[in-house]
Amino acid sequence: MSEPTQPLPKHERMQIPRQGMPTQDAQARARNFNEVALGYPEETAMLEAGRCLQCKRPKCIEGCPVNVNIPAFIGYLREGDLPGAVHSLKGDNNLPAICGRVCPQETQCEVLCVVGKKHEPVAIGRLERYVADWDLAHPSPPPAVTPSAQQGRVAVIGSGPAGLTCAGDLARFGHQVTIFESLHAPGGVLIYGIPEFRLPKQIVHAEVNYVRSLGVEVRLDTVIGKTYTLNELLNEQGYDAVFLGTGAGLPMFMHIPGENYNGVYSANEFLTRVNLMKAYLFPDWDTPVKIGRRVAVVGAGNVAMDASRCSLRLGAEEVHIVYRRSRDEVPARAEEVHHAEEEGIIFDFLTNPIEIYGDDKGWVRGMRCIRMELGEPDASGRRRPVPISGSEFDMEVDIVVMALGTQPNPLVFSDSGGLERTRHGTVVADETTGKTTKDWVWAGGDIVTGAATVISAMGAGKRAAADIDRFLRGETAPVVAEGQAATAAG
Amino acid sequence: MYEIVLREDLAPVTKLLEVRAPGVASKGRAGQFVIVRIHPEGERVPLTIADYDRERGTITLVFQEVGKTTMHMGTMQPGDCFASVTGPLGRPTEIESYGTVLCVGGGVGIAPIYPIARDLRAAGNTVISIIGARNKELLFWEDKMRTVSDELIVCTDDGSYARKALVTIPMKELLESGRSIDQIWAIGPAIMMKFCALTTRPFGVPTIVSLNSIMVDGTGMCGACRVEVGGQTRFVCVDGPEFDGHQVDWDQLLARQRIYPEQEKLAIEKWKSEHQLCG
């Protein structure tokens, strides 16, 4: 148990600098899959917790998509009451060890932190991770769940962040919940997408086990749309409600010549081989991945950072991020870009591939690229990249990874009549309740928003769980109110 | 959980396993496949469903021992379990009343052609079948194929049994004989399917093939199985596995089947050294 920090006067609190996160040395970590960020030691955590002002009207909570009562758990922490901090944190968030690692706190809770107005904000994410990791190291029995008087049976499709959160909350409300997962391991993008060095799979397993300990059943290897359909779950298998949280799992390609050469991967395939199938442990694990000498990763989101950093760890000599816009438009978290640069990833901004060329055996030899410049703002509000004519050049690479974003997988929609979708393939759902246009069906996460963050998916799962509970308790109808769908679509 | 209930050795390197997978068995149809993983560290391997028993809740898988995983599978016995069986995946065969159809199975491709021929016959088609293998030892299911075919032609590449011919020879003869054939299915190694498609192209008879690409998830998530069909990139796992053989970019498919030869060799060597197998 930690010693409580002495209460400090406000001006002294403000003098404590934001505590840095210890990390593995960049040179060393670029060649291993161990976690990069090592977590706060106890004294550092207590020092950082001491920086929180315990605001009467905290702003940070508003920035959190699941509204974690941040001052409350930090309050317990600095009193040295770790069990109290865990209880408080897990009351709001079923997956804190994950959020403490992968949330973009800098644009959510921390950007609103009152301390941050004059100084560096409190490192909320790092404290969340500290408390959650303490909990994993000191396991306590799961909270007792009392069956709801109006207990319902709910099918949750997909075991990613949205599904796990929705299932966990519904179980805590006293309902019977079954999660259906198409892969052989639960966790969705947390398992197949985010690499070990950013989110150790042991952490994901532990958080999934916590959700199971609440009474949630997880059925693996079950593809909804194939093994069973949405309508079968409702009409034949007796589920009272369905939550769709299958994410955005379909890879996008550029549709340029040569994209089917051997050595061109979608980021999904590359990361699934490395993370879910543990190709970095081949041949002890069976699944191989092609290790490039010179690798180009096209795109600059978090997935691109993950793919490029995996390539380096697998043994590539040189890894490039190829991005058609400039540094200012990079969608990845600042910390991920920083870590990638530290490790030696080369960024080629304002560069766009126009063709992939190969050898006569069908293998990639290189990419023909064109230089870009920024023009007028486009629909996204960012300046549109425009090719500079005559600036084509060749880039010799033997592996290309396309990290261009993803869209929802339509497999789940077979036999799902009445479920309205947008022209982007996402499901139309009410923003505050997750209710879709199909009776008894809710949805949340990337399947509604398109590729976004873990925490926003969790927020959607949480809101849908609350609304499904209201319906199961007989407070609301399981149908979408007229006009709602239009609002959600707009 | 996915228990093997029956094993049959169809040929020295061709094995049959009947596996308990009630969810797949209740839904599976001819033409579809499953992804299996035989142990926790195993790779995900696509295998076409050769048969299913909805009552027993089992599916039948037939495979040739060509890689580490299939070699390992070849040592499994009733009572052993797979770590996972996922499916049924892919689109089922479009079973309709076409008239007269030709079903061609080459090597291990005889297994998936069987339920297709059976269902086509049940749908009222006249079914002519051709099955072939490299030699007598590798041929199997002649009797089963005979029960679902109105006519059956059997051949071996080396003439060690029945007619000495590649399957494309009797195919060509049938088409040249002027018999009206409305649709053809050809399943086997990619190179055989390529030549079947080349054989039928001049006659303009629609020829459906079942592609066996490298896959990971089998649900459209990774794109490992992509191949150009009619100039468009398609995913074998969700858009197929059956395609119009005249439209498939065979050279691309063949190249994409050979992404990991060194790794496959390494995995096989490791497997053999750990299991004291020689050769």
XYZ file of C-alpha atoms in Angstrom, chain A residues 72-411:
340
model
C -12.289 10.718 -7.630
C -9.871 7.943 -8.565
C -6.869 10.272 -8.359
C -8.172 11.377 -4.957
C -8.129 7.801 -3.652
C -4.725 7.236 -5.213
C -3.084 10.136 -3.451
C -4.611 9.037 -0.181
C -2.739 5.803 -0.807
C -6.061 3.954 -1.098
C -5.373 1.859 -4.181
C -8.366 -0.488 -3.709
C -10.557 2.613 -3.443
C -9.019 4.037 -6.614
C -9.611 0.740 -8.458
C -13.204 0.522 -7.268
C -13.898 4.078 -8.375
C -12.168 3.713 -11.757
C -13.719 0.355 -12.667
C -17.128 1.617 -11.716
C -16.879 3.907 -14.737
C -14.607 1.952 -17.064
C -14.485 -1.818 -17.605
C -11.128 -1.667 -19.431
C -8.878 0.858 -17.632
C -5.535 -0.875 -18.252
C -6.262 -0.633 -21.978
C -7.445 2.988 -21.900
C -4.467 4.004 -19.786
C -2.289 2.813 -22.654
C -4.035 3.669 -25.895
C -6.379 6.618 -25.242
C -5.460 9.928 -26.871
C -5.633 11.709 -23.494
C -3.889 14.766 -24.933
C -7.003 15.585 -26.960
C -9.591 14.389 -24.424
C -9.349 14.623 -20.619
C -5.896 16.185 -20.381
C -6.586 18.999 -22.813
C -9.310 20.229 -20.438
C -7.299 19.787 -17.212
C -7.328 23.034 -15.205
C -3.648 22.632 -14.263
C -2.910 22.611 -17.970
C -4.036 26.197 -18.354
C -0.815 27.494 -16.874
C 1.337 24.389 -16.632
C 1.489 20.926 -18.117
C -1.780 19.052 -17.469
C -1.980 16.197 -14.985
C -0.882 12.939 -16.685
C -4.319 11.369 -16.266
C -3.708 8.461 -18.653
C -0.501 7.449 -16.921
C -2.244 7.516 -13.533
C -5.132 5.482 -14.925
C -2.636 2.902 -16.146
C -0.892 2.905 -12.767
C -4.125 2.185 -10.896
C -5.294 -0.429 -13.433
C -1.921 -2.218 -13.411
C -1.943 -2.235 -9.607
C -5.341 -3.907 -9.818
C -4.068 -6.576 -12.229
C -1.146 -7.274 -9.885
C -3.449 -7.454 -6.837
C -6.552 -9.194 -8.175
C -9.713 -8.845 -6.140
C -12.910 -10.861 -6.492
C -15.240 -9.507 -9.196
C -18.116 -7.370 -8.000
C -21.240 -9.332 -7.129
C -23.847 -8.995 -9.849
C -27.522 -9.249 -8.927
C -29.765 -10.468 -11.731
C -32.120 -7.752 -12.875
C -35.784 -8.249 -12.017
C -36.475 -7.774 -15.719
C -33.499 -9.794 -16.885
C -33.036 -9.912 -20.621
C -30.826 -11.903 -22.976
C -28.562 -9.776 -25.095
C -26.308 -10.810 -27.997
C -23.256 -8.612 -28.417
C -21.585 -9.049 -31.794
C -17.869 -8.393 -31.735
C -15.520 -8.510 -28.751
C -13.615 -5.305 -29.407
C -13.742 -2.234 -27.191
C -17.387 -1.379 -27.989
C -18.648 -4.931 -27.475
C -16.657 -5.595 -24.310
C -17.823 -2.343 -22.730
C -21.450 -2.870 -23.704
C -21.389 -6.483 -22.507
C -19.689 -5.608 -19.220
C -22.177 -2.871 -18.406
C -25.196 -5.005 -19.320
C -23.900 -7.829 -17.127
C -23.472 -5.410 -14.251
C -27.046 -4.260 -14.802
C -28.013 -7.901 -14.249
C -28.671 -9.139 -17.778
C -27.552 -12.332 -19.503
C -25.007 -11.459 -22.167
C -23.349 -13.518 -24.882
C -20.555 -12.052 -26.998
C -20.082 -13.554 -30.471
C -16.555 -13.257 -31.869
C -15.521 -14.388 -35.348
C -11.819 -14.834 -34.547
C -10.363 -17.432 -32.179
C -9.390 -14.883 -29.528
C -11.472 -12.120 -27.969
C -10.475 -8.459 -28.057
C -11.055 -7.382 -31.654
C -8.647 -4.654 -32.717
C -7.018 -4.787 -29.271
C -5.802 -8.292 -30.153
C -5.303 -8.289 -33.916
C -4.461 -4.642 -34.513
C -2.598 -2.947 -31.694
C 0.883 -4.440 -31.281
C 2.264 -6.082 -28.168
C 4.786 -3.260 -27.621
C 1.977 -0.754 -27.235
C -0.639 -2.964 -25.562
C 0.610 -6.282 -24.165
C -1.867 -9.047 -24.994
C -1.685 -10.242 -21.381
C -3.402 -6.959 -20.453
C -6.153 -7.575 -23.011
C -6.654 -11.146 -21.760
C -6.904 -9.871 -18.191
C -9.478 -7.221 -19.093
C -11.520 -9.737 -21.126
C -11.399 -12.125 -18.160
C -12.722 -9.352 -15.958
C -15.705 -8.936 -18.296
C -16.180 -12.725 -18.230
C -16.053 -12.663 -14.429
C -19.129 -10.430 -14.537
C -20.998 -13.372 -16.087
C -20.568 -12.596 -19.788
C -20.283 -15.638 -22.055
C -17.847 -15.305 -24.982
C -18.470 -17.542 -27.999
C -15.434 -17.582 -30.268
C -15.106 -18.779 -33.893
C -18.660 -17.641 -34.610
C -19.211 -15.387 -37.602
C -22.509 -13.542 -37.429
C -23.814 -13.333 -40.973
C -22.413 -16.810 -41.663
C -22.603 -19.217 -38.695
C -25.780 -17.439 -37.546
C -27.463 -14.347 -38.892
C -28.722 -11.279 -37.080
C -32.345 -12.272 -37.669
C -31.690 -15.797 -36.409
C -30.313 -14.432 -33.149
C -33.493 -12.392 -32.669
C -36.114 -14.746 -34.059
C -34.795 -18.243 -33.435
C -32.287 -18.001 -30.632
C -34.437 -15.866 -28.388
C -32.229 -12.840 -27.803
C -34.187 -9.803 -26.614
C -31.712 -7.324 -28.053
C -28.595 -7.259 -30.205
C -25.662 -4.865 -30.016
C -23.556 -4.603 -33.171
C -19.955 -3.752 -32.393
C -18.064 -5.352 -35.241
C -15.928 -2.317 -35.904
C -14.413 -1.339 -39.214
C -12.481 -4.384 -40.288
C -12.415 -4.161 -44.063
C -9.102 -2.970 -45.495
C -8.889 -0.290 -48.164
C -6.483 -0.311 -51.069
C -5.409 2.531 -53.366
C -6.542 0.864 -56.601
C -3.248 1.648 -58.284
C -1.474 -0.763 -60.650
C 0.583 -3.494 -59.002
C -1.232 -3.655 -55.680
C -1.577 -7.429 -55.896
C 2.153 -8.137 -56.203
C 3.545 -10.453 -53.558
C 4.889 -8.327 -50.744
C 2.002 -5.860 -50.735
C 0.007 -6.208 -47.542
C -3.015 -4.471 -46.159
C -2.143 -3.147 -42.692
C -4.896 -5.434 -41.399
C -3.207 -8.522 -42.779
C 0.260 -7.454 -41.737
C -0.799 -6.559 -38.191
C -3.044 -9.631 -37.819
C -0.172 -11.888 -38.797
C 2.160 -10.145 -36.369
C -0.174 -9.539 -33.418
C -2.945 -12.132 -33.402
C -0.968 -14.901 -35.083
C 2.377 -13.954 -33.477
C 4.391 -14.168 -36.679
C 7.301 -12.539 -34.835
C 7.623 -15.854 -32.991
C 7.708 -17.940 -36.213
C 8.536 -20.843 -36.463
C 7.556 -21.531 -32.834
C 4.180 -20.188 -33.875
C 3.046 -21.397 -37.284
C 2.098 -18.196 -39.090
C 4.825 -16.501 -41.140
C 5.129 -12.906 -42.298
C 7.454 -11.645 -44.991
C 10.210 -9.555 -43.481
C 11.279 -6.740 -45.746
C 14.665 -5.132 -46.141
C 13.179 -1.804 -47.227
C 9.567 -1.302 -46.211
C 7.126 1.418 -47.223
C 4.014 1.954 -45.127
C 1.468 4.098 -46.953
C -0.598 6.323 -44.642
C 0.130 8.126 -41.384
C -2.527 7.112 -38.885
C -1.923 5.111 -35.719
C -2.225 1.904 -37.745
C 0.556 3.083 -40.058
C 2.751 3.861 -37.048
C 2.052 0.381 -35.658
C 2.828 -1.320 -38.980
C 6.059 0.625 -39.484
C 7.280 -0.012 -35.946
C 6.417 -3.734 -36.269
C 8.443 -3.896 -39.499
C 11.458 -2.470 -37.733
C 11.106 -4.946 -34.884
C 10.837 -7.844 -37.339
C 14.239 -6.837 -38.713
C 13.715 -4.449 -41.614
C 16.728 -2.262 -42.400
C 14.819 0.808 -43.451
C 11.186 1.695 -42.917
C 9.434 4.640 -44.558
C 6.082 6.205 -43.794
C 4.784 7.536 -47.104
C 2.090 10.177 -46.642
C 0.466 12.410 -49.230
C -0.130 15.322 -46.857
C 2.329 17.155 -44.593
C 3.407 16.657 -40.999
C 0.683 18.998 -39.748
C -2.085 16.755 -41.061
C -0.743 13.475 -39.658
C -3.718 11.740 -38.006
C -1.663 9.557 -35.628
C -1.262 10.507 -31.975
C 1.691 12.811 -31.391
C 3.231 10.315 -28.975
C 3.130 7.525 -31.572
C 4.809 9.713 -34.190
C 7.413 10.751 -31.638
C 8.126 7.129 -30.693
C 8.322 6.101 -34.351
C 10.817 8.869 -35.134
C 12.909 8.003 -32.087
C 13.107 4.445 -33.337
C 14.318 5.510 -36.757
C 11.222 5.428 -38.961
C 11.725 7.742 -41.954
C 8.814 10.039 -42.828
C 8.272 10.923 -46.479
C 5.655 13.662 -46.383
C 3.834 15.063 -49.424
C 4.548 11.860 -51.289
C 1.968 9.646 -52.956
C 2.443 6.256 -54.622
C 1.003 6.053 -58.137
C 2.159 2.574 -59.107
C 3.791 -0.469 -57.598
C 6.211 -2.294 -59.872
C 7.501 -5.814 -59.555
C 9.658 -8.568 -60.975
C 8.670 -11.376 -63.316
C 7.952 -13.693 -60.385
C 5.263 -11.360 -59.123
C 7.227 -9.755 -56.272
C 7.332 -6.058 -55.387
C 10.486 -4.210 -56.431
C 9.453 -0.679 -55.780
C 6.922 2.105 -55.816
C 6.627 4.934 -58.286
C 5.686 8.014 -56.290
C 4.828 11.605 -57.028
C 5.549 14.665 -54.911
C 2.560 16.601 -53.640
C 1.892 20.163 -52.525
C -0.947 21.496 -50.411
C -3.758 23.325 -52.196
C -7.110 24.665 -51.025
C -8.890 23.082 -48.026
C -10.968 20.005 -48.914
C -14.164 18.570 -47.371
C -12.219 17.442 -44.287
C -11.049 21.034 -43.721
C -7.467 20.030 -44.374
C -5.546 21.444 -47.306
C -5.930 19.165 -50.276
C -2.749 17.485 -51.488
C -2.168 18.153 -55.191
C 0.383 16.273 -57.321
C 3.295 18.279 -58.668
C 3.505 17.303 -62.316
C 6.799 15.877 -63.474
C 7.945 15.089 -59.925
C 7.619 11.315 -60.242
C 10.395 9.238 -58.733
C 11.001 5.596 -57.898
C 11.446 4.221 -54.440
C 13.033 0.795 -54.158
C 11.177 -1.318 -51.580
C 10.458 -5.008 -51.127
C 7.459 -4.733 -48.811
C 4.565 -2.293 -49.047
C 1.930 -2.008 -46.324
C -1.269 -0.147 -47.176
C -2.526 1.619 -44.049
C -5.227 3.747 -45.649
C -8.067 3.208 -43.207
C -10.824 0.651 -42.941
C -14.565 0.382 -43.341
C -17.235 -1.849 -41.754
C -17.284 -5.473 -42.841
C -20.619 -6.110 -44.598
C -20.667 -9.816 -43.653
